[in-house]
mmCIF file of C-alpha atoms in Angstrom:
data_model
loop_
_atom_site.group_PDB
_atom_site.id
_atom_site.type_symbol
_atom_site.label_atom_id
_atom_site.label_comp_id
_atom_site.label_asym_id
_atom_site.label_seq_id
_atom_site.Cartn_x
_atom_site.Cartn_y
_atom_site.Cartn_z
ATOM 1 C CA UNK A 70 55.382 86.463 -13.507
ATOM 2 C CA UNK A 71 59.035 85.423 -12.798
ATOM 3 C CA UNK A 72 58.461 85.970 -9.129
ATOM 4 C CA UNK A 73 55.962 83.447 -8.924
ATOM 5 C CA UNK A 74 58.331 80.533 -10.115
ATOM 6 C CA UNK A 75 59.490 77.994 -7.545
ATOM 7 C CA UNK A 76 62.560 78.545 -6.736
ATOM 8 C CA UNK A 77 65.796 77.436 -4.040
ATOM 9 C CA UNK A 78 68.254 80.035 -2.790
ATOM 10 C CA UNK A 79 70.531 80.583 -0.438
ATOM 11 C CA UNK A 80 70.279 83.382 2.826
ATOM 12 C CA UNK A 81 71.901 86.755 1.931
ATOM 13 C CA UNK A 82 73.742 86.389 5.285
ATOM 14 C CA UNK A 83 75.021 82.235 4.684
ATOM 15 C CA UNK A 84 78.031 81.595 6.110
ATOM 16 C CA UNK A 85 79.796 78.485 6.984
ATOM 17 C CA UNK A 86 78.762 77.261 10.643
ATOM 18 C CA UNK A 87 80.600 78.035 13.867
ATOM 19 C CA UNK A 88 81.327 74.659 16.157
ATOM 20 C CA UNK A 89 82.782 75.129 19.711
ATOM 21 C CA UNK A 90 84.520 71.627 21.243
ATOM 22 C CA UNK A 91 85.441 70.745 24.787
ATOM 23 C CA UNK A 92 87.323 68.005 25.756
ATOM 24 C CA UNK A 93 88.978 66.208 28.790
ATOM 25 C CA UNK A 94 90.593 63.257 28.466
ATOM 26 C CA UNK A 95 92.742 61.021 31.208
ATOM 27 C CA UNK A 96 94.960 58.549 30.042
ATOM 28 C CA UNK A 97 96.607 55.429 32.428
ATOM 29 C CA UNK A 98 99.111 52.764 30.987
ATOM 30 C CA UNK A 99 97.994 49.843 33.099
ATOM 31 C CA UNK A 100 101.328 47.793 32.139
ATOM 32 C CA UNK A 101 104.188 48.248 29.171
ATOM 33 C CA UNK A 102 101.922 47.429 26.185
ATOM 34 C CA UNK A 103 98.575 48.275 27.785
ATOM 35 C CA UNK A 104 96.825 51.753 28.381
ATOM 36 C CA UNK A 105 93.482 52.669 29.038
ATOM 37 C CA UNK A 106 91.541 56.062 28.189
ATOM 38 C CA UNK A 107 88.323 57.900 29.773
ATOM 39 C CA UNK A 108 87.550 61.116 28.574
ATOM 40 C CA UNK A 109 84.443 63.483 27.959
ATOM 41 C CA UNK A 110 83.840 65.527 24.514
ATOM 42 C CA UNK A 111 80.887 68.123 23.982
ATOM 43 C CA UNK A 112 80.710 69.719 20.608
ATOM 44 C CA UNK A 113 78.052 72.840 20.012
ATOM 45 C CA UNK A 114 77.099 73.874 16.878
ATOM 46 C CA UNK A 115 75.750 77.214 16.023
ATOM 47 C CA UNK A 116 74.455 78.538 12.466
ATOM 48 C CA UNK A 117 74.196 75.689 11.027
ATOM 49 C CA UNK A 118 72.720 74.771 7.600
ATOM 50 C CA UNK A 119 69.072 74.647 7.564
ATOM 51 C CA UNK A 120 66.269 74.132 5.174
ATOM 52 C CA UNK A 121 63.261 76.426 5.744
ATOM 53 C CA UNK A 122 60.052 77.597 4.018
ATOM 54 C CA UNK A 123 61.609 80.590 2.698
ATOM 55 C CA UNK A 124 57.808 81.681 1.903
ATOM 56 C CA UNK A 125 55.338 80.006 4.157
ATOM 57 C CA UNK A 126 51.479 79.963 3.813
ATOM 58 C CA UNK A 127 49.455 82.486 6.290
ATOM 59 C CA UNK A 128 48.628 80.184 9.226
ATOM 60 C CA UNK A 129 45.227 78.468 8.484
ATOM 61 C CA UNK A 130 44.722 80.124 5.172
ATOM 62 C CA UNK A 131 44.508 76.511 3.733
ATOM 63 C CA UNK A 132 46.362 74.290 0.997
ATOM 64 C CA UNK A 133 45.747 77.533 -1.211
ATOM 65 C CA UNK A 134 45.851 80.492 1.085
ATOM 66 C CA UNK A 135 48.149 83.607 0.940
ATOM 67 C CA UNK A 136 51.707 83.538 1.523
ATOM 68 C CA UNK A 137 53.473 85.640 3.983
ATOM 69 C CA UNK A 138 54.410 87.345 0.785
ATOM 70 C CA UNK A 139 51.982 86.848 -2.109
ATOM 71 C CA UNK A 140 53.790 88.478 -5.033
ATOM 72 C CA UNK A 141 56.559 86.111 -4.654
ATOM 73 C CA UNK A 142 55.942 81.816 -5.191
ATOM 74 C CA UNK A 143 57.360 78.954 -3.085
ATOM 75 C CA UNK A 144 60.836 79.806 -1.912
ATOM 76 C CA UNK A 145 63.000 77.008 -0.602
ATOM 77 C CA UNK A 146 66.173 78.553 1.688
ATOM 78 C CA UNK A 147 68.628 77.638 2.755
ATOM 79 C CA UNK A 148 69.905 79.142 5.563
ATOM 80 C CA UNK A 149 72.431 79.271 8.838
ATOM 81 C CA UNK A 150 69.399 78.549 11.291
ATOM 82 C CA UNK A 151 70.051 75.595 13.251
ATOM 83 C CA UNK A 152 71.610 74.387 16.489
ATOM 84 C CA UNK A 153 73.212 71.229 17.527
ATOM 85 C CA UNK A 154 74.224 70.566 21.286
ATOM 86 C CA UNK A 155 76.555 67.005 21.504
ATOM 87 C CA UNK A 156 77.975 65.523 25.156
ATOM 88 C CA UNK A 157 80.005 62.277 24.860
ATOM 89 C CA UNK A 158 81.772 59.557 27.509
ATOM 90 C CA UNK A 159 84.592 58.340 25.699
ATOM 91 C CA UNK A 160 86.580 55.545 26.705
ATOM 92 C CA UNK A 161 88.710 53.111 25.747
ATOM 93 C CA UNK A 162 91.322 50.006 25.958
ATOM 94 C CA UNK A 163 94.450 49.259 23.696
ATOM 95 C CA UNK A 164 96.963 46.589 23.880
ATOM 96 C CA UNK A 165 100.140 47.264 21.722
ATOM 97 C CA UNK A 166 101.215 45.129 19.346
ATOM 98 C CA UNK A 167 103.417 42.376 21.311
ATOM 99 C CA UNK A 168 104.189 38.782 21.717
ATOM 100 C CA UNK A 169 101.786 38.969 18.304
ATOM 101 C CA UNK A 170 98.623 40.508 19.560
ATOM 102 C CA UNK A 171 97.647 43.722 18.976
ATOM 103 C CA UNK A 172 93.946 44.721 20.567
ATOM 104 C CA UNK A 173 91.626 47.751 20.879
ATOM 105 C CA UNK A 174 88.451 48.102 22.675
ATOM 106 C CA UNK A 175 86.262 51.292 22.903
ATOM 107 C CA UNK A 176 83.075 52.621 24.188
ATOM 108 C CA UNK A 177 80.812 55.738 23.446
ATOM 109 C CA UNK A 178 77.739 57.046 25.399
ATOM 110 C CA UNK A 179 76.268 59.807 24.291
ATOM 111 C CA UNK A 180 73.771 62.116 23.257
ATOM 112 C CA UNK A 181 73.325 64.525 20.404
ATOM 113 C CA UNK A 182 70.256 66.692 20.162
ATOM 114 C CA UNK A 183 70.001 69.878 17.340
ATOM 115 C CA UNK A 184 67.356 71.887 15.736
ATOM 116 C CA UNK A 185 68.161 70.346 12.187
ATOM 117 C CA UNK A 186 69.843 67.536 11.195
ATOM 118 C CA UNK A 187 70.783 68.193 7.594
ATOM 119 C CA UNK A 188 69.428 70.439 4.445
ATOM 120 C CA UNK A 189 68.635 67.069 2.672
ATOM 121 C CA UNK A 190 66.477 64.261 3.877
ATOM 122 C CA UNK A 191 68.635 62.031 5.691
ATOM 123 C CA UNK A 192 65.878 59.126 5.754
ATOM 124 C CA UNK A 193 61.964 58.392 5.090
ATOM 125 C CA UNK A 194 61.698 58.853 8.527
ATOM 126 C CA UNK A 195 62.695 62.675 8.625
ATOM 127 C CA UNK A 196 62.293 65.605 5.683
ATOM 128 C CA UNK A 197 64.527 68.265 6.200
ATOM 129 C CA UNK A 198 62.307 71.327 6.857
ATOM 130 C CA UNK A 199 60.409 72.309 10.196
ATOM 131 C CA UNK A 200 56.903 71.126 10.559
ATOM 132 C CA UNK A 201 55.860 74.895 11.663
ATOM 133 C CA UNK A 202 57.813 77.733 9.710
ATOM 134 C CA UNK A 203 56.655 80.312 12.304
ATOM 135 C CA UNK A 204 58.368 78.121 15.065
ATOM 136 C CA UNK A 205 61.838 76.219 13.918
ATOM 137 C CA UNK A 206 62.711 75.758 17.501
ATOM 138 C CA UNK A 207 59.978 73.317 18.070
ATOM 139 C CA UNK A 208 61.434 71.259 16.081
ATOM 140 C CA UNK A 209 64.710 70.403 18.690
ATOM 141 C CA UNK A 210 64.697 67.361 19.609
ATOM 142 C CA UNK A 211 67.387 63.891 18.564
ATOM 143 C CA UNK A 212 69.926 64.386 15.633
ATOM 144 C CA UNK A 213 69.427 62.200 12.693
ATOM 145 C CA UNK A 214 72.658 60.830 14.019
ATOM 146 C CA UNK A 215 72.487 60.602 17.412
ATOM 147 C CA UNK A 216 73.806 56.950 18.436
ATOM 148 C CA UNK A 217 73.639 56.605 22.226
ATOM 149 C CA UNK A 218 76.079 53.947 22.488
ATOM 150 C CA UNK A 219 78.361 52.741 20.531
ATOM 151 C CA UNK A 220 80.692 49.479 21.527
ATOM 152 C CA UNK A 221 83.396 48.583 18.817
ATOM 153 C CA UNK A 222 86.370 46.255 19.124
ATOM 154 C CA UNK A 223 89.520 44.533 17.295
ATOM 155 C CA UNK A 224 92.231 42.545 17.249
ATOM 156 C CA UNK A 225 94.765 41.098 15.160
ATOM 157 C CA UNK A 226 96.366 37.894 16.764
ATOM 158 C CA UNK A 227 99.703 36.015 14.880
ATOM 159 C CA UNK A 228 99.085 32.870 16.031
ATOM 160 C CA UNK A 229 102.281 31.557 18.153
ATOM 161 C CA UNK A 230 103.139 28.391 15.919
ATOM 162 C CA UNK A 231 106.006 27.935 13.736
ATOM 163 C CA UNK A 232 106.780 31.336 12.509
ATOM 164 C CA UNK A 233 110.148 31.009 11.343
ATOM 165 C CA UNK A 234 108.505 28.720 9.244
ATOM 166 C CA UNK A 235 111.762 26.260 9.041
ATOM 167 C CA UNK A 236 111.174 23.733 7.047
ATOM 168 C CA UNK A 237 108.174 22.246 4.488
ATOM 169 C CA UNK A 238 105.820 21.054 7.526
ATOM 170 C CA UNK A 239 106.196 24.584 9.347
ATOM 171 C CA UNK A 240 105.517 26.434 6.288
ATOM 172 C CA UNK A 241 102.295 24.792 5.571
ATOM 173 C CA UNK A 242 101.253 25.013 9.336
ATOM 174 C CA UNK A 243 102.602 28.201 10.317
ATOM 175 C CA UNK A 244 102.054 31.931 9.269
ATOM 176 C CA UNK A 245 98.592 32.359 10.226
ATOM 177 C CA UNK A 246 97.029 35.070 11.578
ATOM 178 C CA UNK A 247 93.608 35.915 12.092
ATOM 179 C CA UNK A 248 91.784 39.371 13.006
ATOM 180 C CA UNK A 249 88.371 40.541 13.580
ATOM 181 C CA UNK A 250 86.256 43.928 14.238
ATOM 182 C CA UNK A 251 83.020 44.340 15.597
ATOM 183 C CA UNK A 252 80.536 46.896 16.290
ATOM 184 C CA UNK A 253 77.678 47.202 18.326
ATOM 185 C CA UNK A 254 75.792 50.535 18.078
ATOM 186 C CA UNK A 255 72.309 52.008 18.942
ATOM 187 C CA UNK A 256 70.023 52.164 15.595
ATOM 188 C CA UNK A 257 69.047 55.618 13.876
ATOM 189 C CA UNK A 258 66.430 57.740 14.917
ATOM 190 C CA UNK A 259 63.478 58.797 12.833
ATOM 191 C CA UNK A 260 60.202 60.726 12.939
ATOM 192 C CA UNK A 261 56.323 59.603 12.734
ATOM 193 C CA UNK A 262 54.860 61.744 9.883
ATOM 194 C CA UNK A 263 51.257 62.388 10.056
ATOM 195 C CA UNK A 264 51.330 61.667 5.973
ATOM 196 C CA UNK A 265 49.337 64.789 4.838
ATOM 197 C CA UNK A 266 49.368 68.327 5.506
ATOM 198 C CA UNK A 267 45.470 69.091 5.990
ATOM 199 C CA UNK A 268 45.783 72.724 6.922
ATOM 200 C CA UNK A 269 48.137 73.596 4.368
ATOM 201 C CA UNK A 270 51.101 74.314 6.805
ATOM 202 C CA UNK A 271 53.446 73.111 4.251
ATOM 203 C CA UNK A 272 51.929 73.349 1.078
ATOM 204 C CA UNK A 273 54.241 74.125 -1.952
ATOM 205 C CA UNK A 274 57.630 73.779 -0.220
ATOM 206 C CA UNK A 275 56.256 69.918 0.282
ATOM 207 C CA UNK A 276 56.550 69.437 -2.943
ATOM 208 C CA UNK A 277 60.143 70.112 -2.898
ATOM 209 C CA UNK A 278 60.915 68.506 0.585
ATOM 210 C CA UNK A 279 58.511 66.277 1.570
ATOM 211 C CA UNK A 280 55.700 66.594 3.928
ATOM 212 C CA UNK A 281 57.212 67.149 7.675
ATOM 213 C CA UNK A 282 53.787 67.432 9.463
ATOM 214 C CA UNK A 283 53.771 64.861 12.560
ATOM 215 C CA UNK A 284 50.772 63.664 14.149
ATOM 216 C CA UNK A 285 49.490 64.056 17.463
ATOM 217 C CA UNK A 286 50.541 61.432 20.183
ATOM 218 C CA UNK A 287 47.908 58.751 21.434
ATOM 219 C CA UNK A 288 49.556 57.809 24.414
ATOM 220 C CA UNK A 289 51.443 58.328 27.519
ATOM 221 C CA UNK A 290 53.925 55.701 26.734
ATOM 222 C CA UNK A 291 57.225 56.967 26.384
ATOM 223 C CA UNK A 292 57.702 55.941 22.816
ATOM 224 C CA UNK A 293 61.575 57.058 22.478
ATOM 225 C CA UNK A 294 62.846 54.542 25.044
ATOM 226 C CA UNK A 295 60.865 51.587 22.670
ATOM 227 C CA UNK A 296 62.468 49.196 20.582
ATOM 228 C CA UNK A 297 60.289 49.005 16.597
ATOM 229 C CA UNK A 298 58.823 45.354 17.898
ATOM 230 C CA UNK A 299 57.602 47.271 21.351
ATOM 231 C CA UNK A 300 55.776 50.400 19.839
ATOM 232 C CA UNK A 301 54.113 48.042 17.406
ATOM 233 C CA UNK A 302 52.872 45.072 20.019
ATOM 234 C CA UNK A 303 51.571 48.349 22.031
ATOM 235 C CA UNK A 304 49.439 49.265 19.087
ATOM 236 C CA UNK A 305 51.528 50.465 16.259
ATOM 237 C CA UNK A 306 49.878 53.560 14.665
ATOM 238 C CA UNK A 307 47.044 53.645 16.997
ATOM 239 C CA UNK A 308 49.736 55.142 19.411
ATOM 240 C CA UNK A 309 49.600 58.534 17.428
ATOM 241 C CA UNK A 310 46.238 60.609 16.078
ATOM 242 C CA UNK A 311 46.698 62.407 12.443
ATOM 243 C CA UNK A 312 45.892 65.612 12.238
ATOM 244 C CA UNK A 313 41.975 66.730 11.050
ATOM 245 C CA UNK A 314 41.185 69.017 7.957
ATOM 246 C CA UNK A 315 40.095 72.230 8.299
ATOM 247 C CA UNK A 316 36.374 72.096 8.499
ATOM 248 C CA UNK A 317 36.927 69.880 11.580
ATOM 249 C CA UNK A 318 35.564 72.067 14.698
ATOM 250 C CA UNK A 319 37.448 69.476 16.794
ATOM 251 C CA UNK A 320 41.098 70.200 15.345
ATOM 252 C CA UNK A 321 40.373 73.672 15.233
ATOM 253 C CA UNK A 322 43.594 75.504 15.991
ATOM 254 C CA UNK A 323 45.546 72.593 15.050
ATOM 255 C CA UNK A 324 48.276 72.911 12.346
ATOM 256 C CA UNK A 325 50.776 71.054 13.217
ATOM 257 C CA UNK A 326 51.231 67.806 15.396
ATOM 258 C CA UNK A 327 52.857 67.379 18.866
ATOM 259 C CA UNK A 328 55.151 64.197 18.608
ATOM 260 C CA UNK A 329 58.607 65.479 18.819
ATOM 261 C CA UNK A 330 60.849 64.984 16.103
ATOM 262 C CA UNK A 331 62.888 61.653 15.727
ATOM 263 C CA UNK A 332 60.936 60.569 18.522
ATOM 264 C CA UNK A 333 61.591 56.857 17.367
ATOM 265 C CA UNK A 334 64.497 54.392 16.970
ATOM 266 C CA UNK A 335 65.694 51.863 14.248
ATOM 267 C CA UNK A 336 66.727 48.954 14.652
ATOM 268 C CA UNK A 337 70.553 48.796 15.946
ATOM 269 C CA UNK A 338 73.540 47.362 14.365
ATOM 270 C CA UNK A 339 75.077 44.351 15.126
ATOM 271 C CA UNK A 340 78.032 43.346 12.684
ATOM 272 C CA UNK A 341 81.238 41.632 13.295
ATOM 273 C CA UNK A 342 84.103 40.893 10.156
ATOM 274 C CA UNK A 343 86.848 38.250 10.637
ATOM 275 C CA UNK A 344 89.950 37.985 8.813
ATOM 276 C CA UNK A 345 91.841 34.775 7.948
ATOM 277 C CA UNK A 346 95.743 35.138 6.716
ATOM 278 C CA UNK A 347 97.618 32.594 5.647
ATOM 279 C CA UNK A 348 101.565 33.582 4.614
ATOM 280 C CA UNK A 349 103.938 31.496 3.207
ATOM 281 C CA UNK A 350 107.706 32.529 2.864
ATOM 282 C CA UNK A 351 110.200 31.702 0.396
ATOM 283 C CA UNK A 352 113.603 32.314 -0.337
ATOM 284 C CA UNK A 353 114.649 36.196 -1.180
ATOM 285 C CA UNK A 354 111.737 37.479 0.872
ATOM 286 C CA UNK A 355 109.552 36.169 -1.812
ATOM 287 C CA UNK A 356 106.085 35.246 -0.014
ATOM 288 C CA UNK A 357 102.753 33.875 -0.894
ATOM 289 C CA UNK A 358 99.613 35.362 0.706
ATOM 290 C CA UNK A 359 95.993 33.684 0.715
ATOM 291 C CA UNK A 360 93.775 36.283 2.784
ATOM 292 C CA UNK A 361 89.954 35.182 3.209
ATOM 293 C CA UNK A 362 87.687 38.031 5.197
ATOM 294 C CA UNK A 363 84.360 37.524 5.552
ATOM 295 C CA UNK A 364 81.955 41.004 6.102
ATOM 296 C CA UNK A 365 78.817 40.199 8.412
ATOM 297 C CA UNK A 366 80.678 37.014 9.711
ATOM 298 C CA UNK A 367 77.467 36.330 11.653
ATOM 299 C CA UNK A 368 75.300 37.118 8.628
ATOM 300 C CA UNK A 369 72.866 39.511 11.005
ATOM 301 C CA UNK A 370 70.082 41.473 10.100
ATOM 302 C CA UNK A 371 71.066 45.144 10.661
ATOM 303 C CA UNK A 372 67.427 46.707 9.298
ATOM 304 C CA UNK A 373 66.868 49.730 7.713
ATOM 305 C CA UNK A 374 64.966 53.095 8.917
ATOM 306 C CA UNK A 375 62.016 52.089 8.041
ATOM 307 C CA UNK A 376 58.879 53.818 6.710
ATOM 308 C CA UNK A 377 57.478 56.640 9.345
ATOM 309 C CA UNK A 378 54.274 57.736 7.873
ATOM 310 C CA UNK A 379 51.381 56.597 10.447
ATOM 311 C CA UNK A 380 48.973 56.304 7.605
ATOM 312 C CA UNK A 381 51.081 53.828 5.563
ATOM 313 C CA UNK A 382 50.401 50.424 5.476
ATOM 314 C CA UNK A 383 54.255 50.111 5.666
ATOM 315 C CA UNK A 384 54.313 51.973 8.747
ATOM 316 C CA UNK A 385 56.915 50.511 11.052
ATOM 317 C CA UNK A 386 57.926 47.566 8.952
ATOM 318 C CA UNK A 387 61.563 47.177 9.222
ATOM 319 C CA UNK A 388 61.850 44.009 7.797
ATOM 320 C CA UNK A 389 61.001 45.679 4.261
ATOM 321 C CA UNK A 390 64.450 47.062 4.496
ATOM 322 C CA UNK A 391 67.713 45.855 3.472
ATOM 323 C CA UNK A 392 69.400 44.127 6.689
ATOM 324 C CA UNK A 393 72.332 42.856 4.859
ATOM 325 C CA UNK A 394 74.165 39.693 4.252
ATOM 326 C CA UNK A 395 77.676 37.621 4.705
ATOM 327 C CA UNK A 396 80.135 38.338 2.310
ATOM 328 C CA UNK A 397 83.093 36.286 1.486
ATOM 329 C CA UNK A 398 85.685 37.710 -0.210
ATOM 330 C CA UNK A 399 89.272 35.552 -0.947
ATOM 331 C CA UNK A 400 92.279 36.638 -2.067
ATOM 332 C CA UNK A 401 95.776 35.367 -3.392
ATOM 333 C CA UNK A 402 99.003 37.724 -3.560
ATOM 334 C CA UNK A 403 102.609 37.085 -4.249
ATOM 335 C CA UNK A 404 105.179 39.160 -3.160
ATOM 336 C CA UNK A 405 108.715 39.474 -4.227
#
């Protein structure tokens, strides 16, 4: 029966989204080269791409009940069903480039909350489907990319010394110049996933998704305000109950759990690159160029998302993923 075959398609009503911005900005010039900005921006989202069960399971009919309709199959849609809601302090610093410095510093705080992050998975730590087809607005809570603050800076700085580069000496001791940017930044959120779907809430679509079902919460700890090393020295997975079968009279009633979605935080990002520049002129603008810039300066260990089912021996373990390394590039160019 071709109307049993699993299948994706899109909403007969998709359209592309509708986004509504405000913004307010205020900008002083605190001397001839040197202005400062503070200003607010809130962007809201409406019909936005969604995955959903486009065919979801009666409620408690089990990992091989009925479907809402049971002459068609599993029926992945996508669809314009989600929300977004974002509200931003912007502000920042700039120095112009004179007397051989040019400079920028700016900060973000911020928050960014929506109903769906993405039709795809953006992580381990969050599959891109509701945990309760009969209730997508549960499901609001952070955005996959919701990064309450966000610090970054730069600079590029000619340093002062012989830069007519006159004679021999000058030109092997002048025509320097170094730069730099950095970025500090609050680490990706993700969700605790129970790791099975024991009423069947999901079942079919999973197989095309992922399983979304979360587990229950443990505690009264306020688990989105903890760093990875702080939710796991207060217990780890012990923190959150997974979700009992369906003979269980103690779970009865229970499909789905009640941690909120990307309830926890990754590790943040800490990464600064610096630029070295050495030029050398010659006669009939000819110059030589030897540029070293090294990526991760401070080789630090910016972890991963890491993995979010409760029941995984991995659960938690950051350190599993890729934090990154130093790189050194070098370069030579000649100009003429």
């Amino acid at each position: 029966d071709p109307n049993q075959l699993t299948r994706t398609v899109v909403a007969d009503d998709f359209r592309s989204p509708v986004y509504d911005q405000v913004s307010l900005g205020i900008e002083r010039q605190l001397s001839e080269n040197l202005a400062m900005q503070v200003g607010y921006v809130g962007t809201f989202g409406n019909d936005l791409f969604q995955t959903l069960d486009g065919n979801p399971r009666v409620p408690f009919g089990g990992p091989a009940g009925p479907r809402v309709d049971p002459t068609r199959g599993v029926i992945r849609l996508r669809a314009n069903a989600a929300e977004s809601w974002y509200h931003s302090l912007q502000t920042g610093l700039d120095k112009r480039f004179s007397n051989g410095l040019s400079a920028g510093l700016h900060y973000t705080w911020s928050r960014f909350t929506d109903t769906a992050s993405e039709v795809f998975n953006t992580s381990q730590g969050e599959v891109a489907v509701p945990q309760d087809s009969y209730n997508i607005g549960a499901d609001k809570g952070r955005a996959a990319f919701d990064r309450p603050q966000r610090l970054t800076g730069n600079f590029v700085w000619e340093l002062p010394w012989m830069r007519q580069q006159q004679n021999l000496v000058s030109k092997i001791l002048g025509g320097w110049q170094l730069s730099s940017f950095f970025t500090l930044q609050s680490g990706a959120p993700f969700t605790p996933l129970n790791g099975s779907d024991p009423t069947g809430a999901l079942a079919g679509i999973d197989g095309l998704v992922g399983n979304a079902i979360r587990p229950n919460l443990n505690t009264d700890r306020d688990l989105s305000k903890m760093t990875i090393e702080e939710v796991r020295a207060a217990g780890g997975a012990s923190l959150f109950r997974t979700l009992c079968g369906m003979p269980s009279p103690t779970c009865a009633g229970e499909r789905v759990g009640n941690a909120p979605r990307n309830l926890l935080r990754a590790d943040g990002i800490g990464n600064v690159d610096i630029g070295i520049v050495k030029n050398t002129r010659f006669v009939n603008g000819q110059n030589m160029q030897i540029r070293i810039d090294m990526f991760n300066a401070t080789n630090t260990r910016n972890f991963g998302i890491p993995d979010g089912r409760v029941t995984s021996t991995n659960f938690l373990n950051q350190w599993a993923t890729d934090g990154g390394f130093r790189r050194i590039w070098l370069g030579l160019r000649y100009t003429f």
